[in-house]
Amino acid sequence: MPNQTDFTLTTVDGYTPIRIVEPERPSDVAEVLADAAAEGLAVTPIGGGTSLGLGNVPERLDIGLSTNRLRGIIDYEPADLTLSVAAGSPFADVQAVLAEHGQTLPIEVPHPDRATIGGLIATALAGPRRYGAGTLRDLLIGVSAAHPSGTVTKAGGMVVKNVTGFDLMRLYLGSLGTLGVLVSANFKVLPLPRFEATLLVTYSALAPALDAANRIRVGRVQPVSLEVAQAGSDSWLLSARIEGREATVRLLAAEARELAAGDATLLEARESAIWWSSYVADQEISVGPSEALIRCTSQPSATSSLVSGALFAATDGILLKRAMASPGLGALLLRVGLPAVEPKSTLRRFRDALLAVADHVVIMAAEPDLKHEVDVWGRTPETIDVMRSIKQEFDPHRVLNPGRFAGFL
C-alpha cells in the first residue's frame, strides 16, 4: 500500500486534505486514484507546492497525492538529446544533471529547487524565455500518467520524431492535473547556450520603453527574452536577453543598444543569468493579504494597447504593485492590491475591465474568499463542450481536482 501520513501543512485555496498519500511507484498512484473513485473522494496532485494557488477554488478535497517519492532520471541519452524523468523530480535537479553534459530544458520558473517536472507540465508555466525558446510543449515527446480507472497509460516515447499516441501527451500540458496524474515525462533537450548577455535600459515613461521593445522585436537581434517591467512609480525597465556565440552576442547586444536609444547597462554571462533568476522569482504564483496576481494576453502587436488599457483600468481602489509585460508574447502580468472594503467586487470589476482590452484574462492567484463563485480562467472557452467530453472520458467520477479548471471542470 502507498505510504499515508497526516497532511496539515499544505492547503489548497483554503482546503486542507484529510490525508496525504506518497506513492512510490506509478502503479501505486493508479491504485490510489482507483480507490478514490470507488469511495467518491476527490484528489489533488501535489508536487513542490509552488503553484497551488492556480485555478478555481476546489469543489471538494479529500486526498493530497504527493509525487515526492516519484523522483529521479529514468533514462538519459546525451548523444540523442533525449531525457526521461520521474514526474516528482525537482526542476533544478534535472537541470543540474543536464548541465553536466552541456544541455538544458530552456524554461524558467520561480523556485526551481521545489517546482517539479509534473507540476510544470500540469501548469504549462515557462517564464520570459518562452519568447525565444518556446515552452515544454515544444520539448515534450512522451508521458506516462495514472488514471482513476486504475491504469497507467503512455503516449509518445523516447524518439523525437514519434507518432505513438499522436499528440495525446499534450492534452496533459496545462490541464492542471484534471485528466490524470503524470508519473513520468520524456523530453528532447537542447544544448546550453555558449554565452549570454542582457541589455537593461530605464525609461521615464511607459511609451518609449514599449517603442524600444518593439524596435528590438521586429529587428534582427532576436533575443530569447524581451520584457518591459515597472521599475518604480515613474520608470520602466526594458530587458533583452541574447544568447549564442560570444562574438555574435556582443554584436547583437550593440545593435540592441542602438535600437533601445537610451542609457543602457549590459550584463554578461553569470551576471545576466543571476539577474533573470531574480526577475523570474517575482512572478511566483503567491499573494499576500488583499492581493491578486493577474495575467492578461493579446496579440504581440497589440501589447502597447494592452498595457495602456490595463493601467487605465487600474482605478477604483486598485493599487498597482508590479507590472511585467512581454511584448514579444503579448502578455502582461499584474500584481495588484485590493481595498479593504468590498475587495471581491473590486476584483471582479477590474477583471471585467481587463477583458475589454485583452483577449484572455486569468486570475493566477488570490485569496480563496475572493475567488469563490468566480471562474478565474476568464471567458468560458468556445471549446468547453469538447473539454467536458474529454474530462468525462478520462475522469468520469470527477476525482481529479474537481472544479479547478476552466468552466469549473
Short mmCIF file of N, CA, C and O in Angstrom, two decimals, residues 17-97:
data_model
loop_
_atom_site.label_atom_id
_atom_site.label_comp_id
_atom_site.label_asym_id
_atom_site.label_seq_id
_atom_site.Cartn_x
_atom_site.Cartn_y
_atom_site.Cartn_z
N PRO A 17 -6.36 18.85 2.83
CA PRO A 17 -6.69 17.44 2.61
C PRO A 17 -6.84 16.68 3.93
O PRO A 17 -6.15 16.99 4.91
N ILE A 18 -7.72 15.72 3.95
CA ILE A 18 -7.88 14.88 5.13
C ILE A 18 -6.60 14.09 5.38
O ILE A 18 -6.18 13.88 6.52
N ARG A 19 -6.00 13.65 4.29
CA ARG A 19 -4.73 12.92 4.41
C ARG A 19 -3.92 13.10 3.13
O ARG A 19 -4.46 13.52 2.10
N ILE A 20 -2.66 12.77 3.23
CA ILE A 20 -1.80 12.76 2.06
C ILE A 20 -1.31 11.34 1.83
O ILE A 20 -1.09 10.58 2.78
N VAL A 21 -1.14 11.02 0.56
CA VAL A 21 -0.52 9.74 0.22
C VAL A 21 0.72 10.05 -0.61
O VAL A 21 0.74 11.00 -1.38
N GLU A 22 1.73 9.23 -0.43
CA GLU A 22 3.00 9.44 -1.12
C GLU A 22 3.39 8.15 -1.85
O GLU A 22 4.23 7.38 -1.38
N PRO A 23 2.79 7.89 -3.00
CA PRO A 23 3.10 6.65 -3.73
C PRO A 23 4.56 6.60 -4.16
O PRO A 23 5.18 7.64 -4.46
N GLU A 24 5.09 5.38 -4.22
CA GLU A 24 6.48 5.19 -4.62
C GLU A 24 6.61 4.72 -6.06
O GLU A 24 7.67 4.85 -6.66
N ARG A 25 5.54 4.19 -6.63
CA ARG A 25 5.58 3.65 -7.99
C ARG A 25 4.35 4.12 -8.77
O ARG A 25 3.31 4.42 -8.18
N PRO A 26 4.45 4.18 -10.09
CA PRO A 26 3.29 4.57 -10.90
C PRO A 26 2.06 3.72 -10.62
O PRO A 26 0.93 4.23 -10.57
N SER A 27 2.25 2.42 -10.42
CA SER A 27 1.10 1.55 -10.14
C SER A 27 0.43 1.93 -8.82
O SER A 27 -0.79 1.77 -8.67
N ASP A 28 1.23 2.41 -7.87
CA ASP A 28 0.66 2.85 -6.59
C ASP A 28 -0.22 4.09 -6.79
O ASP A 28 -1.26 4.24 -6.14
N VAL A 29 0.21 4.99 -7.67
CA VAL A 29 -0.59 6.18 -7.97
C VAL A 29 -1.94 5.77 -8.54
O VAL A 29 -2.99 6.27 -8.13
N ALA A 30 -1.92 4.86 -9.50
CA ALA A 30 -3.15 4.38 -10.11
C ALA A 30 -4.06 3.72 -9.08
O ALA A 30 -5.29 3.88 -9.11
N GLU A 31 -3.47 3.00 -8.15
CA GLU A 31 -4.25 2.34 -7.09
C GLU A 31 -4.95 3.36 -6.21
O GLU A 31 -6.13 3.21 -5.86
N VAL A 32 -4.22 4.41 -5.84
CA VAL A 32 -4.82 5.47 -5.01
C VAL A 32 -6.00 6.10 -5.73
O VAL A 32 -7.08 6.32 -5.14
N LEU A 33 -5.84 6.39 -7.01
CA LEU A 33 -6.90 7.03 -7.77
C LEU A 33 -8.11 6.11 -7.93
O LEU A 33 -9.27 6.56 -7.86
N ALA A 34 -7.87 4.84 -8.17
CA ALA A 34 -8.97 3.89 -8.31
C ALA A 34 -9.75 3.77 -7.00
O ALA A 34 -10.99 3.72 -7.01
N ASP A 35 -9.04 3.71 -5.89
CA ASP A 35 -9.70 3.64 -4.58
C ASP A 35 -10.52 4.90 -4.34
O ASP A 35 -11.65 4.84 -3.81
N ALA A 36 -9.97 6.05 -4.70
CA ALA A 36 -10.68 7.32 -4.50
C ALA A 36 -11.96 7.35 -5.34
O ALA A 36 -13.01 7.80 -4.88
N ALA A 37 -11.87 6.85 -6.57
CA ALA A 37 -13.05 6.81 -7.44
C ALA A 37 -14.13 5.91 -6.85
O ALA A 37 -15.32 6.24 -6.87
N ALA A 38 -13.72 4.78 -6.29
CA ALA A 38 -14.67 3.84 -5.71
C ALA A 38 -15.35 4.41 -4.47
O ALA A 38 -16.52 4.11 -4.18
N GLU A 39 -14.61 5.27 -3.74
CA GLU A 39 -15.13 5.82 -2.49
C GLU A 39 -15.73 7.21 -2.67
O GLU A 39 -16.23 7.80 -1.70
N GLY A 40 -15.69 7.75 -3.91
CA GLY A 40 -16.26 9.07 -4.15
C GLY A 40 -15.45 10.20 -3.56
O GLY A 40 -15.99 11.24 -3.17
N LEU A 41 -14.14 10.04 -3.50
CA LEU A 41 -13.25 11.04 -2.91
C LEU A 41 -12.57 11.87 -3.99
O LEU A 41 -12.39 11.42 -5.12
N ALA A 42 -12.21 13.09 -3.64
CA ALA A 42 -11.52 14.00 -4.56
C ALA A 42 -10.03 14.03 -4.23
O ALA A 42 -9.64 14.06 -3.05
N VAL A 43 -9.21 14.05 -5.28
CA VAL A 43 -7.75 14.01 -5.13
C VAL A 43 -7.13 15.22 -5.80
O VAL A 43 -7.49 15.56 -6.93
N THR A 44 -6.19 15.84 -5.11
CA THR A 44 -5.39 16.91 -5.70
C THR A 44 -3.94 16.46 -5.78
O THR A 44 -3.34 16.16 -4.74
N PRO A 45 -3.36 16.38 -6.97
CA PRO A 45 -1.93 16.06 -7.09
C PRO A 45 -1.11 17.24 -6.56
O PRO A 45 -1.43 18.41 -6.83
N ILE A 46 -0.05 16.94 -5.83
CA ILE A 46 0.81 17.98 -5.25
C ILE A 46 2.26 17.64 -5.55
O ILE A 46 2.74 16.56 -5.19
N GLY A 47 2.94 18.54 -6.23
CA GLY A 47 4.36 18.37 -6.49
C GLY A 47 5.17 19.13 -5.47
O GLY A 47 5.20 18.78 -4.29
N GLY A 48 5.78 20.24 -5.90
CA GLY A 48 6.56 21.05 -4.97
C GLY A 48 5.73 22.11 -4.26
O GLY A 48 6.25 22.85 -3.43
N GLY A 49 4.46 22.22 -4.61
CA GLY A 49 3.58 23.18 -3.94
C GLY A 49 3.80 24.62 -4.35
O GLY A 49 3.34 25.53 -3.65
N THR A 50 4.48 24.86 -5.49
CA THR A 50 4.77 26.23 -5.89
C THR A 50 3.64 26.89 -6.66
O THR A 50 3.65 28.11 -6.84
N SER A 51 2.65 26.12 -7.12
CA SER A 51 1.58 26.69 -7.94
C SER A 51 0.20 26.28 -7.45
O SER A 51 -0.75 26.24 -8.23
N LEU A 52 0.07 26.00 -6.16
CA LEU A 52 -1.21 25.54 -5.64
C LEU A 52 -2.26 26.65 -5.65
O LEU A 52 -3.46 26.36 -5.51
N GLY A 53 -1.84 27.89 -5.82
CA GLY A 53 -2.81 28.99 -5.89
C GLY A 53 -3.45 29.14 -7.24
O GLY A 53 -4.36 29.96 -7.41
N LEU A 54 -2.99 28.38 -8.23
CA LEU A 54 -3.52 28.49 -9.59
C LEU A 54 -4.77 27.65 -9.74
O LEU A 54 -4.79 26.47 -9.41
N GLY A 55 -5.83 28.26 -10.26
CA GLY A 55 -7.06 27.53 -10.51
C GLY A 55 -8.21 28.01 -9.65
O GLY A 55 -8.04 28.80 -8.72
N ASN A 56 -9.41 27.54 -9.99
CA ASN A 56 -10.58 27.86 -9.19
C ASN A 56 -10.51 27.19 -7.83
O ASN A 56 -9.75 26.24 -7.62
N VAL A 57 -11.31 27.69 -6.90
CA VAL A 57 -11.42 27.04 -5.60
C VAL A 57 -11.98 25.63 -5.81
O VAL A 57 -12.93 25.45 -6.57
N PRO A 58 -11.41 24.61 -5.17
CA PRO A 58 -11.89 23.24 -5.39
C PRO A 58 -13.34 23.05 -4.97
O PRO A 58 -13.80 23.69 -4.02
N GLU A 59 -14.04 22.19 -5.70
CA GLU A 59 -15.38 21.79 -5.25
C GLU A 59 -15.27 21.05 -3.92
O GLU A 59 -16.08 21.23 -3.01
N ARG A 60 -14.26 20.21 -3.83
CA ARG A 60 -14.02 19.43 -2.62
C ARG A 60 -12.59 18.91 -2.69
O ARG A 60 -11.98 18.88 -3.74
N LEU A 61 -12.06 18.51 -1.53
CA LEU A 61 -10.70 17.99 -1.49
C LEU A 61 -10.58 17.02 -0.32
O LEU A 61 -10.78 17.41 0.83
N ASP A 62 -10.27 15.78 -0.64
CA ASP A 62 -10.15 14.75 0.40
C ASP A 62 -8.72 14.25 0.56
O ASP A 62 -8.24 14.06 1.69
N ILE A 63 -8.04 14.03 -0.57
CA ILE A 63 -6.71 13.42 -0.54
C ILE A 63 -5.72 14.30 -1.28
O ILE A 63 -5.98 14.75 -2.40
N GLY A 64 -4.59 14.56 -0.67
CA GLY A 64 -3.47 15.18 -1.36
C GLY A 64 -2.52 14.09 -1.81
O GLY A 64 -2.02 13.31 -0.99
N LEU A 65 -2.29 14.00 -3.12
CA LEU A 65 -1.42 12.95 -3.66
C LEU A 65 -0.06 13.57 -3.97
O LEU A 65 0.10 14.28 -4.96
N SER A 66 0.90 13.33 -3.12
CA SER A 66 2.23 13.89 -3.28
C SER A 66 3.06 13.04 -4.24
O SER A 66 3.06 11.81 -4.16
N THR A 67 3.77 13.71 -5.14
CA THR A 67 4.68 13.00 -6.05
C THR A 67 6.12 13.02 -5.54
O THR A 67 7.05 12.73 -6.28
N ASN A 68 6.28 13.31 -4.25
CA ASN A 68 7.60 13.48 -3.68
C ASN A 68 8.51 12.27 -3.86
O ASN A 68 9.73 12.39 -4.00
N ARG A 69 7.90 11.07 -3.87
CA ARG A 69 8.72 9.85 -3.97
C ARG A 69 8.89 9.35 -5.41
O ARG A 69 9.56 8.35 -5.64
N LEU A 70 8.27 10.07 -6.34
CA LEU A 70 8.45 9.72 -7.75
C LEU A 70 9.55 10.61 -8.32
O LEU A 70 9.29 11.58 -9.03
N ARG A 71 10.78 10.29 -8.01
CA ARG A 71 11.91 11.14 -8.38
C ARG A 71 12.97 10.37 -9.14
O ARG A 71 13.06 9.15 -9.04
N GLY A 72 13.78 11.14 -9.87
CA GLY A 72 14.97 10.57 -10.48
C GLY A 72 14.93 10.49 -11.99
O GLY A 72 13.87 10.56 -12.62
N ILE A 73 16.13 10.36 -12.56
CA ILE A 73 16.27 10.19 -14.00
C ILE A 73 15.98 8.73 -14.35
O ILE A 73 16.57 7.82 -13.77
N ILE A 74 15.07 8.52 -15.28
CA ILE A 74 14.72 7.18 -15.71
C ILE A 74 15.62 6.73 -16.86
O ILE A 74 16.13 5.61 -16.88
N ASP A 75 15.85 7.61 -17.81
CA ASP A 75 16.70 7.30 -18.96
C ASP A 75 17.22 8.62 -19.53
O ASP A 75 16.47 9.58 -19.65
N TYR A 76 18.49 8.66 -19.84
CA TYR A 76 19.08 9.87 -20.38
C TYR A 76 20.13 9.49 -21.40
O TYR A 76 21.08 8.78 -21.09
N GLU A 77 19.94 9.96 -22.63
CA GLU A 77 20.87 9.70 -23.72
C GLU A 77 21.40 11.04 -24.24
O GLU A 77 20.80 11.63 -25.14
N PRO A 78 22.49 11.54 -23.66
CA PRO A 78 23.00 12.85 -24.07
C PRO A 78 23.28 12.94 -25.58
O PRO A 78 23.03 13.99 -26.19
N ALA A 79 23.78 11.86 -26.16
CA ALA A 79 24.10 11.90 -27.59
C ALA A 79 22.84 12.03 -28.44
O ALA A 79 22.88 12.60 -29.54
N ASP A 80 21.73 11.50 -27.95
CA ASP A 80 20.46 11.58 -28.68
C ASP A 80 19.63 12.79 -28.28
O ASP A 80 18.55 13.01 -28.83
N LEU A 81 20.09 13.54 -27.29
CA LEU A 81 19.37 14.71 -26.77
C LEU A 81 17.98 14.33 -26.27
O LEU A 81 17.00 15.06 -26.46
N THR A 82 17.88 13.18 -25.57
CA THR A 82 16.59 12.75 -25.02
C THR A 82 16.73 12.42 -23.54
O THR A 82 17.78 11.95 -23.08
N LEU A 83 15.64 12.68 -22.82
CA LEU A 83 15.64 12.51 -21.37
C LEU A 83 14.28 11.99 -20.93
O LEU A 83 13.25 12.45 -21.40
N SER A 84 14.28 11.01 -20.01
CA SER A 84 13.07 10.55 -19.36
C SER A 84 13.25 10.72 -17.86
O SER A 84 14.27 10.30 -17.30
N VAL A 85 12.27 11.34 -17.21
CA VAL A 85 12.44 11.69 -15.80
C VAL A 85 11.13 11.47 -15.06
O VAL A 85 10.04 11.64 -15.61
N ALA A 86 11.22 11.05 -13.80
CA ALA A 86 10.04 10.87 -12.97
C ALA A 86 9.40 12.22 -12.67
O ALA A 86 10.09 13.23 -12.50
N ALA A 87 8.06 12.23 -12.57
CA ALA A 87 7.32 13.49 -12.52
C ALA A 87 7.55 14.29 -11.25
O ALA A 87 7.40 15.52 -11.25
N GLY A 88 7.94 13.64 -10.16
CA GLY A 88 8.16 14.36 -8.92
C GLY A 88 9.55 14.95 -8.77
O GLY A 88 9.87 15.53 -7.72
N SER A 89 10.38 14.83 -9.80
CA SER A 89 11.75 15.33 -9.73
C SER A 89 11.77 16.86 -9.73
O SER A 89 11.14 17.49 -10.58
N PRO A 90 12.51 17.48 -8.80
CA PRO A 90 12.64 18.94 -8.81
C PRO A 90 13.33 19.40 -10.09
O PRO A 90 14.29 18.78 -10.55
N PHE A 91 12.84 20.49 -10.63
CA PHE A 91 13.37 21.01 -11.89
C PHE A 91 14.85 21.32 -11.79
O PHE A 91 15.62 21.04 -12.71
N ALA A 92 15.29 21.90 -10.67
CA ALA A 92 16.70 22.25 -10.50
C ALA A 92 17.60 21.02 -10.54
O ALA A 92 18.71 21.06 -11.09
N ASP A 93 17.13 19.91 -9.99
CA ASP A 93 17.92 18.67 -10.01
C ASP A 93 18.09 18.16 -11.44
O ASP A 93 19.17 17.70 -11.82
N VAL A 94 17.01 18.24 -12.21
CA VAL A 94 17.09 17.80 -13.61
C VAL A 94 18.04 18.69 -14.40
O VAL A 94 18.87 18.20 -15.17
N GLN A 95 17.94 19.99 -14.19
CA GLN A 95 18.83 20.92 -14.89
C GLN A 95 20.29 20.68 -14.53
O GLN A 95 21.18 20.82 -15.38
N ALA A 96 20.55 20.33 -13.28
CA ALA A 96 21.93 20.08 -12.86
C ALA A 96 22.52 18.87 -13.59
O ALA A 96 23.68 18.89 -14.01
N VAL A 97 21.73 17.82 -13.75
CA VAL A 97 22.18 16.63 -14.48
C VAL A 97 22.46 16.98 -15.94
O VAL A 97 23.48 16.60 -16.51
#
